């Protein structure tokens, strides 16, 4: 399977992945937004619980970044949507992410690469960060303390944002704070009060938080 070129407008396409084809959506900034030399690859929540690249938190995060001029690449992990393969509890999903990142870097070599993820997607992006070496990382509701997922020995970049809802009913907020307190280089942490795991009635607030926190990272701001 030959990978397609990077599209000139927002589109959905198929890439070659380690377990078969991967379904990918490329979201370009609107025509009236000055484009930034940044591509953010964003990962979705748990595949076995209905998570996909169409999740509302993922699409709102993509919208927030696009409004800043960032190109966003969303994709379905193996076994989700049109992506082939079987759920692999985060191991194979890291390989899926690497395949998408390799394509982005080959197609946009002059652009900075950011990684992001929501819930299970945040875990996958965190685990892959050491190998991928992104310029920035966005973790929304990282599932510390959940299942058997290992949050030890991670190497996120210096530019790392964590957003956690204070009323999260899926991920224990205190487990997230306790984990972050063990790190030598903690991230920028935003605690969103009265906010559930899926950001019900808080998606617009999430967009504002994301834009406020990552805007200083944009190349136009000299960073």
PDB file of C-alpha atoms in Angstrom, residues 3-217:
ATOM      1  CA  UNK A   3       0.706   6.288   1.191  1.00  0.00           C
ATOM      2  CA  UNK A   4      -1.001   9.295  -0.382  1.00  0.00           C
ATOM      3  CA  UNK A   5       0.548  12.770  -0.348  1.00  0.00           C
ATOM      4  CA  UNK A   6      -0.462  15.290   2.288  1.00  0.00           C
ATOM      5  CA  UNK A   7      -3.752  16.833   1.121  1.00  0.00           C
ATOM      6  CA  UNK A   8      -4.103  20.484   0.189  1.00  0.00           C
ATOM      7  CA  UNK A   9      -7.492  20.677   1.871  1.00  0.00           C
ATOM      8  CA  UNK A  10      -9.161  18.891   4.771  1.00  0.00           C
ATOM      9  CA  UNK A  11      -9.720  15.257   3.843  1.00  0.00           C
ATOM     10  CA  UNK A  12      -9.993  11.687   5.104  1.00  0.00           C
ATOM     11  CA  UNK A  13      -7.550   9.143   3.702  1.00  0.00           C
ATOM     12  CA  UNK A  14      -5.979   5.748   4.362  1.00  0.00           C
ATOM     13  CA  UNK A  15      -2.359   5.168   5.394  1.00  0.00           C
ATOM     14  CA  UNK A  16      -0.361   1.979   5.625  1.00  0.00           C
ATOM     15  CA  UNK A  17      -0.161   0.915   9.263  1.00  0.00           C
ATOM     16  CA  UNK A  18       1.629  -1.891  11.097  1.00  0.00           C
ATOM     17  CA  UNK A  19      -1.593  -3.932  11.366  1.00  0.00           C
ATOM     18  CA  UNK A  20      -3.099  -2.845   8.042  1.00  0.00           C
ATOM     19  CA  UNK A  21      -4.675   0.359   6.739  1.00  0.00           C
ATOM     20  CA  UNK A  22      -5.229   3.271   9.135  1.00  0.00           C
ATOM     21  CA  UNK A  23      -8.072   5.743   8.696  1.00  0.00           C
ATOM     22  CA  UNK A  24      -6.774   9.306   8.990  1.00  0.00           C
ATOM     23  CA  UNK A  25      -8.445  12.728   8.937  1.00  0.00           C
ATOM     24  CA  UNK A  26      -6.389  15.812   8.085  1.00  0.00           C
ATOM     25  CA  UNK A  27      -7.914  19.058   9.354  1.00  0.00           C
ATOM     26  CA  UNK A  28      -6.419  22.208   7.858  1.00  0.00           C
ATOM     27  CA  UNK A  29      -7.011  25.702   9.261  1.00  0.00           C
ATOM     28  CA  UNK A  30      -9.808  27.685   7.689  1.00  0.00           C
ATOM     29  CA  UNK A  31      -8.883  29.920   4.773  1.00  0.00           C
ATOM     30  CA  UNK A  32      -9.157  33.088   6.871  1.00  0.00           C
ATOM     31  CA  UNK A  33      -6.674  31.816   9.489  1.00  0.00           C
ATOM     32  CA  UNK A  34      -2.945  32.371   8.990  1.00  0.00           C
ATOM     33  CA  UNK A  35      -1.346  28.905   8.867  1.00  0.00           C
ATOM     34  CA  UNK A  36       1.382  27.956  11.327  1.00  0.00           C
ATOM     35  CA  UNK A  37       4.272  25.588  10.500  1.00  0.00           C
ATOM     36  CA  UNK A  38       2.914  23.088  13.033  1.00  0.00           C
ATOM     37  CA  UNK A  39       1.147  19.736  12.632  1.00  0.00           C
ATOM     38  CA  UNK A  40      -0.529  18.244  15.707  1.00  0.00           C
ATOM     39  CA  UNK A  41      -1.314  14.520  15.713  1.00  0.00           C
ATOM     40  CA  UNK A  42      -4.165  13.841  18.141  1.00  0.00           C
ATOM     41  CA  UNK A  43      -5.135  10.450  19.619  1.00  0.00           C
ATOM     42  CA  UNK A  44      -8.639   9.317  20.590  1.00  0.00           C
ATOM     43  CA  UNK A  45     -10.033   7.636  23.754  1.00  0.00           C
ATOM     44  CA  UNK A  46     -10.453   3.927  24.463  1.00  0.00           C
ATOM     45  CA  UNK A  47     -11.232   1.900  21.349  1.00  0.00           C
ATOM     46  CA  UNK A  48     -13.196  -0.785  23.220  1.00  0.00           C
ATOM     47  CA  UNK A  49     -15.508   1.835  24.755  1.00  0.00           C
ATOM     48  CA  UNK A  50     -16.522   3.490  21.509  1.00  0.00           C
ATOM     49  CA  UNK A  51     -13.613   5.903  21.258  1.00  0.00           C
ATOM     50  CA  UNK A  52     -12.738   7.188  17.804  1.00  0.00           C
ATOM     51  CA  UNK A  53     -11.278  10.181  16.026  1.00  0.00           C
ATOM     52  CA  UNK A  54     -14.836  11.588  15.917  1.00  0.00           C
ATOM     53  CA  UNK A  55     -15.054  11.871  19.714  1.00  0.00           C
ATOM     54  CA  UNK A  56     -16.323  15.333  20.718  1.00  0.00           C
ATOM     55  CA  UNK A  57     -13.364  16.126  22.961  1.00  0.00           C
ATOM     56  CA  UNK A  58     -10.958  15.182  20.173  1.00  0.00           C
ATOM     57  CA  UNK A  59     -12.805  17.206  17.544  1.00  0.00           C
ATOM     58  CA  UNK A  60     -13.078  20.228  19.859  1.00  0.00           C
ATOM     59  CA  UNK A  61      -9.353  20.042  20.585  1.00  0.00           C
ATOM     60  CA  UNK A  62      -8.751  19.894  16.837  1.00  0.00           C
ATOM     61  CA  UNK A  63     -11.023  22.902  16.335  1.00  0.00           C
ATOM     62  CA  UNK A  64      -9.153  24.865  18.992  1.00  0.00           C
ATOM     63  CA  UNK A  65      -5.787  24.183  17.388  1.00  0.00           C
ATOM     64  CA  UNK A  66      -7.031  24.854  13.862  1.00  0.00           C
ATOM     65  CA  UNK A  67      -8.289  28.257  15.019  1.00  0.00           C
ATOM     66  CA  UNK A  68      -4.664  29.043  15.894  1.00  0.00           C
ATOM     67  CA  UNK A  69      -3.474  28.062  12.412  1.00  0.00           C
ATOM     68  CA  UNK A  70      -2.283  24.566  13.315  1.00  0.00           C
ATOM     69  CA  UNK A  71      -2.927  21.621  11.011  1.00  0.00           C
ATOM     70  CA  UNK A  72      -4.397  18.686  12.947  1.00  0.00           C
ATOM     71  CA  UNK A  73      -4.181  15.007  12.043  1.00  0.00           C
ATOM     72  CA  UNK A  74      -6.696  12.721  13.758  1.00  0.00           C
ATOM     73  CA  UNK A  75      -6.746   8.986  13.132  1.00  0.00           C
ATOM     74  CA  UNK A  76      -8.494   5.815  14.214  1.00  0.00           C
ATOM     75  CA  UNK A  77      -6.395   3.309  16.110  1.00  0.00           C
ATOM     76  CA  UNK A  78      -6.372  -0.292  14.877  1.00  0.00           C
ATOM     77  CA  UNK A  79      -9.824  -1.944  15.067  1.00  0.00           C
ATOM     78  CA  UNK A  80     -11.697   1.385  14.992  1.00  0.00           C
ATOM     79  CA  UNK A  81     -13.696   2.636  12.019  1.00  0.00           C
ATOM     80  CA  UNK A  82     -11.938   1.701   8.789  1.00  0.00           C
ATOM     81  CA  UNK A  83      -8.624   0.949  10.528  1.00  0.00           C
ATOM     82  CA  UNK A  84      -7.572  -2.712  10.398  1.00  0.00           C
ATOM     83  CA  UNK A  85      -6.285  -4.863  13.237  1.00  0.00           C
ATOM     84  CA  UNK A  86      -7.297  -5.691  16.807  1.00  0.00           C
ATOM     85  CA  UNK A  87      -7.178  -3.684  20.027  1.00  0.00           C
ATOM     86  CA  UNK A  88      -3.758  -4.043  21.682  1.00  0.00           C
ATOM     87  CA  UNK A  89      -4.130  -2.229  25.034  1.00  0.00           C
ATOM     88  CA  UNK A  90      -1.882   0.639  23.991  1.00  0.00           C
ATOM     89  CA  UNK A  91       1.106  -1.301  22.667  1.00  0.00           C
ATOM     90  CA  UNK A  92       0.132  -1.706  19.019  1.00  0.00           C
ATOM     91  CA  UNK A  93      -1.605   1.660  19.179  1.00  0.00           C
ATOM     92  CA  UNK A  94       1.780   3.276  19.815  1.00  0.00           C
ATOM     93  CA  UNK A  95       2.963   1.673  16.585  1.00  0.00           C
ATOM     94  CA  UNK A  96      -0.091   3.089  14.810  1.00  0.00           C
ATOM     95  CA  UNK A  97       0.803   6.548  16.111  1.00  0.00           C
ATOM     96  CA  UNK A  98       4.397   6.128  14.962  1.00  0.00           C
ATOM     97  CA  UNK A  99       3.208   5.245  11.449  1.00  0.00           C
ATOM     98  CA  UNK A 100       1.097   8.415  11.277  1.00  0.00           C
ATOM     99  CA  UNK A 101       3.927  10.531  12.686  1.00  0.00           C
ATOM    100  CA  UNK A 102       6.417   9.104  10.172  1.00  0.00           C
ATOM    101  CA  UNK A 103       4.057  10.024   7.337  1.00  0.00           C
ATOM    102  CA  UNK A 104       3.535  13.555   8.678  1.00  0.00           C
ATOM    103  CA  UNK A 105       7.246  14.151   9.089  1.00  0.00           C
ATOM    104  CA  UNK A 106       8.006  12.841   5.602  1.00  0.00           C
ATOM    105  CA  UNK A 107       5.292  15.048   4.096  1.00  0.00           C
ATOM    106  CA  UNK A 108       5.865  18.178   6.228  1.00  0.00           C
ATOM    107  CA  UNK A 109       9.598  18.127   7.116  1.00  0.00           C
ATOM    108  CA  UNK A 110       9.702  21.863   7.829  1.00  0.00           C
ATOM    109  CA  UNK A 111       6.872  21.764  10.366  1.00  0.00           C
ATOM    110  CA  UNK A 112       7.062  21.271  14.118  1.00  0.00           C
ATOM    111  CA  UNK A 113       5.308  18.125  15.307  1.00  0.00           C
ATOM    112  CA  UNK A 114       2.998  18.243  18.319  1.00  0.00           C
ATOM    113  CA  UNK A 115       1.307  15.242  19.923  1.00  0.00           C
ATOM    114  CA  UNK A 116      -1.967  15.224  21.802  1.00  0.00           C
ATOM    115  CA  UNK A 117      -4.472  12.782  23.185  1.00  0.00           C
ATOM    116  CA  UNK A 118      -7.587  12.400  25.272  1.00  0.00           C
ATOM    117  CA  UNK A 119      -7.892   9.701  27.961  1.00  0.00           C
ATOM    118  CA  UNK A 120      -6.505   6.434  26.488  1.00  0.00           C
ATOM    119  CA  UNK A 121      -5.159   8.547  23.626  1.00  0.00           C
ATOM    120  CA  UNK A 122      -3.266  10.672  26.151  1.00  0.00           C
ATOM    121  CA  UNK A 123      -1.658   7.508  27.508  1.00  0.00           C
ATOM    122  CA  UNK A 124      -0.617   6.321  24.042  1.00  0.00           C
ATOM    123  CA  UNK A 125       0.842   9.733  23.160  1.00  0.00           C
ATOM    124  CA  UNK A 126       2.736   9.892  26.464  1.00  0.00           C
ATOM    125  CA  UNK A 127       4.215   6.427  26.006  1.00  0.00           C
ATOM    126  CA  UNK A 128       5.277   7.257  22.439  1.00  0.00           C
ATOM    127  CA  UNK A 129       6.744  10.659  23.280  1.00  0.00           C
ATOM    128  CA  UNK A 130      10.248   9.430  24.085  1.00  0.00           C
ATOM    129  CA  UNK A 131      10.610   7.784  20.677  1.00  0.00           C
ATOM    130  CA  UNK A 132       8.747  10.448  18.703  1.00  0.00           C
ATOM    131  CA  UNK A 133      10.337  13.497  20.398  1.00  0.00           C
ATOM    132  CA  UNK A 134       7.506  15.957  19.706  1.00  0.00           C
ATOM    133  CA  UNK A 135       8.020  19.690  20.124  1.00  0.00           C
ATOM    134  CA  UNK A 136       4.975  19.813  22.409  1.00  0.00           C
ATOM    135  CA  UNK A 137       2.511  17.445  24.073  1.00  0.00           C
ATOM    136  CA  UNK A 138      -1.123  17.929  25.105  1.00  0.00           C
ATOM    137  CA  UNK A 139      -2.641  15.430  27.559  1.00  0.00           C
ATOM    138  CA  UNK A 140      -6.369  15.699  28.289  1.00  0.00           C
ATOM    139  CA  UNK A 141      -7.560  13.540  31.220  1.00  0.00           C
ATOM    140  CA  UNK A 142      -4.566  11.155  31.156  1.00  0.00           C
ATOM    141  CA  UNK A 143      -5.794   7.890  32.740  1.00  0.00           C
ATOM    142  CA  UNK A 144      -3.223   7.576  35.532  1.00  0.00           C
ATOM    143  CA  UNK A 145      -4.150   4.787  37.918  1.00  0.00           C
ATOM    144  CA  UNK A 146      -6.461   3.122  35.400  1.00  0.00           C
ATOM    145  CA  UNK A 147      -6.160  -0.524  34.363  1.00  0.00           C
ATOM    146  CA  UNK A 148      -2.596  -1.797  34.053  1.00  0.00           C
ATOM    147  CA  UNK A 149      -1.331   1.150  32.030  1.00  0.00           C
ATOM    148  CA  UNK A 150       2.178   2.081  33.069  1.00  0.00           C
ATOM    149  CA  UNK A 151       2.755   5.774  33.740  1.00  0.00           C
ATOM    150  CA  UNK A 152       6.308   5.274  34.977  1.00  0.00           C
ATOM    151  CA  UNK A 153       9.516   6.220  33.155  1.00  0.00           C
ATOM    152  CA  UNK A 154       7.875   8.659  30.754  1.00  0.00           C
ATOM    153  CA  UNK A 155       9.843  11.347  28.945  1.00  0.00           C
ATOM    154  CA  UNK A 156       7.471  14.073  27.786  1.00  0.00           C
ATOM    155  CA  UNK A 157       8.856  17.227  26.176  1.00  0.00           C
ATOM    156  CA  UNK A 158       9.447  20.448  28.103  1.00  0.00           C
ATOM    157  CA  UNK A 159       6.328  21.929  26.524  1.00  0.00           C
ATOM    158  CA  UNK A 160       3.671  19.725  28.053  1.00  0.00           C
ATOM    159  CA  UNK A 161       0.112  20.678  28.933  1.00  0.00           C
ATOM    160  CA  UNK A 162      -2.186  18.547  31.108  1.00  0.00           C
ATOM    161  CA  UNK A 163      -5.890  19.412  31.342  1.00  0.00           C
ATOM    162  CA  UNK A 164      -7.899  17.562  34.001  1.00  0.00           C
ATOM    163  CA  UNK A 165     -11.559  17.875  34.937  1.00  0.00           C
ATOM    164  CA  UNK A 166     -12.103  18.135  38.681  1.00  0.00           C
ATOM    165  CA  UNK A 167     -15.352  16.127  38.502  1.00  0.00           C
ATOM    166  CA  UNK A 168     -13.983  13.367  36.243  1.00  0.00           C
ATOM    167  CA  UNK A 169     -15.975  10.195  36.914  1.00  0.00           C
ATOM    168  CA  UNK A 170     -13.711   7.923  34.810  1.00  0.00           C
ATOM    169  CA  UNK A 171     -10.196   9.087  35.661  1.00  0.00           C
ATOM    170  CA  UNK A 172      -9.564   9.869  39.329  1.00  0.00           C
ATOM    171  CA  UNK A 173      -8.309  13.479  39.355  1.00  0.00           C
ATOM    172  CA  UNK A 174      -6.326  12.923  42.549  1.00  0.00           C
ATOM    173  CA  UNK A 175      -4.517   9.977  40.959  1.00  0.00           C
ATOM    174  CA  UNK A 176      -3.472  12.305  38.138  1.00  0.00           C
ATOM    175  CA  UNK A 177      -2.265  14.998  40.552  1.00  0.00           C
ATOM    176  CA  UNK A 178      -0.408  12.449  42.680  1.00  0.00           C
ATOM    177  CA  UNK A 179       1.338  11.069  39.601  1.00  0.00           C
ATOM    178  CA  UNK A 180       2.315  14.528  38.367  1.00  0.00           C
ATOM    179  CA  UNK A 181       3.705  15.368  41.809  1.00  0.00           C
ATOM    180  CA  UNK A 182       6.274  12.579  41.412  1.00  0.00           C
ATOM    181  CA  UNK A 183       7.780  14.070  38.244  1.00  0.00           C
ATOM    182  CA  UNK A 184      10.976  16.097  38.221  1.00  0.00           C
ATOM    183  CA  UNK A 185       9.672  18.310  35.434  1.00  0.00           C
ATOM    184  CA  UNK A 186       5.915  18.723  35.936  1.00  0.00           C
ATOM    185  CA  UNK A 187       3.721  19.987  33.098  1.00  0.00           C
ATOM    186  CA  UNK A 188       1.548  23.036  32.798  1.00  0.00           C
ATOM    187  CA  UNK A 189      -1.512  21.759  34.688  1.00  0.00           C
ATOM    188  CA  UNK A 190      -4.986  23.200  34.263  1.00  0.00           C
ATOM    189  CA  UNK A 191      -7.670  21.912  36.636  1.00  0.00           C
ATOM    190  CA  UNK A 192     -11.146  22.547  35.262  1.00  0.00           C
ATOM    191  CA  UNK A 193     -13.728  22.745  38.088  1.00  0.00           C
ATOM    192  CA  UNK A 194     -17.131  21.049  37.769  1.00  0.00           C
ATOM    193  CA  UNK A 195     -15.909  19.234  34.653  1.00  0.00           C
ATOM    194  CA  UNK A 196     -16.655  15.587  33.856  1.00  0.00           C
ATOM    195  CA  UNK A 197     -14.517  13.163  31.886  1.00  0.00           C
ATOM    196  CA  UNK A 198     -16.198  13.947  28.569  1.00  0.00           C
ATOM    197  CA  UNK A 199     -16.387  17.692  29.260  1.00  0.00           C
ATOM    198  CA  UNK A 200     -20.187  17.810  29.078  1.00  0.00           C
ATOM    199  CA  UNK A 201     -21.264  21.452  28.778  1.00  0.00           C
ATOM    200  CA  UNK A 202     -17.583  22.419  29.086  1.00  0.00           C
ATOM    201  CA  UNK A 203     -16.335  21.884  25.540  1.00  0.00           C
ATOM    202  CA  UNK A 204     -16.254  25.600  24.758  1.00  0.00           C
ATOM    203  CA  UNK A 205     -14.292  26.157  27.967  1.00  0.00           C
ATOM    204  CA  UNK A 206     -11.888  23.414  26.901  1.00  0.00           C
ATOM    205  CA  UNK A 207     -11.316  25.187  23.606  1.00  0.00           C
ATOM    206  CA  UNK A 208     -10.507  28.428  25.429  1.00  0.00           C
ATOM    207  CA  UNK A 209      -8.108  26.729  27.849  1.00  0.00           C
ATOM    208  CA  UNK A 210      -6.258  24.960  25.058  1.00  0.00           C
ATOM    209  CA  UNK A 211      -5.835  28.107  23.014  1.00  0.00           C
ATOM    210  CA  UNK A 212      -4.720  30.194  25.980  1.00  0.00           C
ATOM    211  CA  UNK A 213      -2.136  27.656  27.128  1.00  0.00           C
ATOM    212  CA  UNK A 214      -0.542  26.703  23.813  1.00  0.00           C
ATOM    213  CA  UNK A 215      -0.585  30.063  22.038  1.00  0.00           C
ATOM    214  CA  UNK A 216       2.825  31.026  23.520  1.00  0.00           C
ATOM    215  CA  UNK A 217       4.296  27.883  21.931  1.00  0.00           C
TER     216      UNK A 217
END
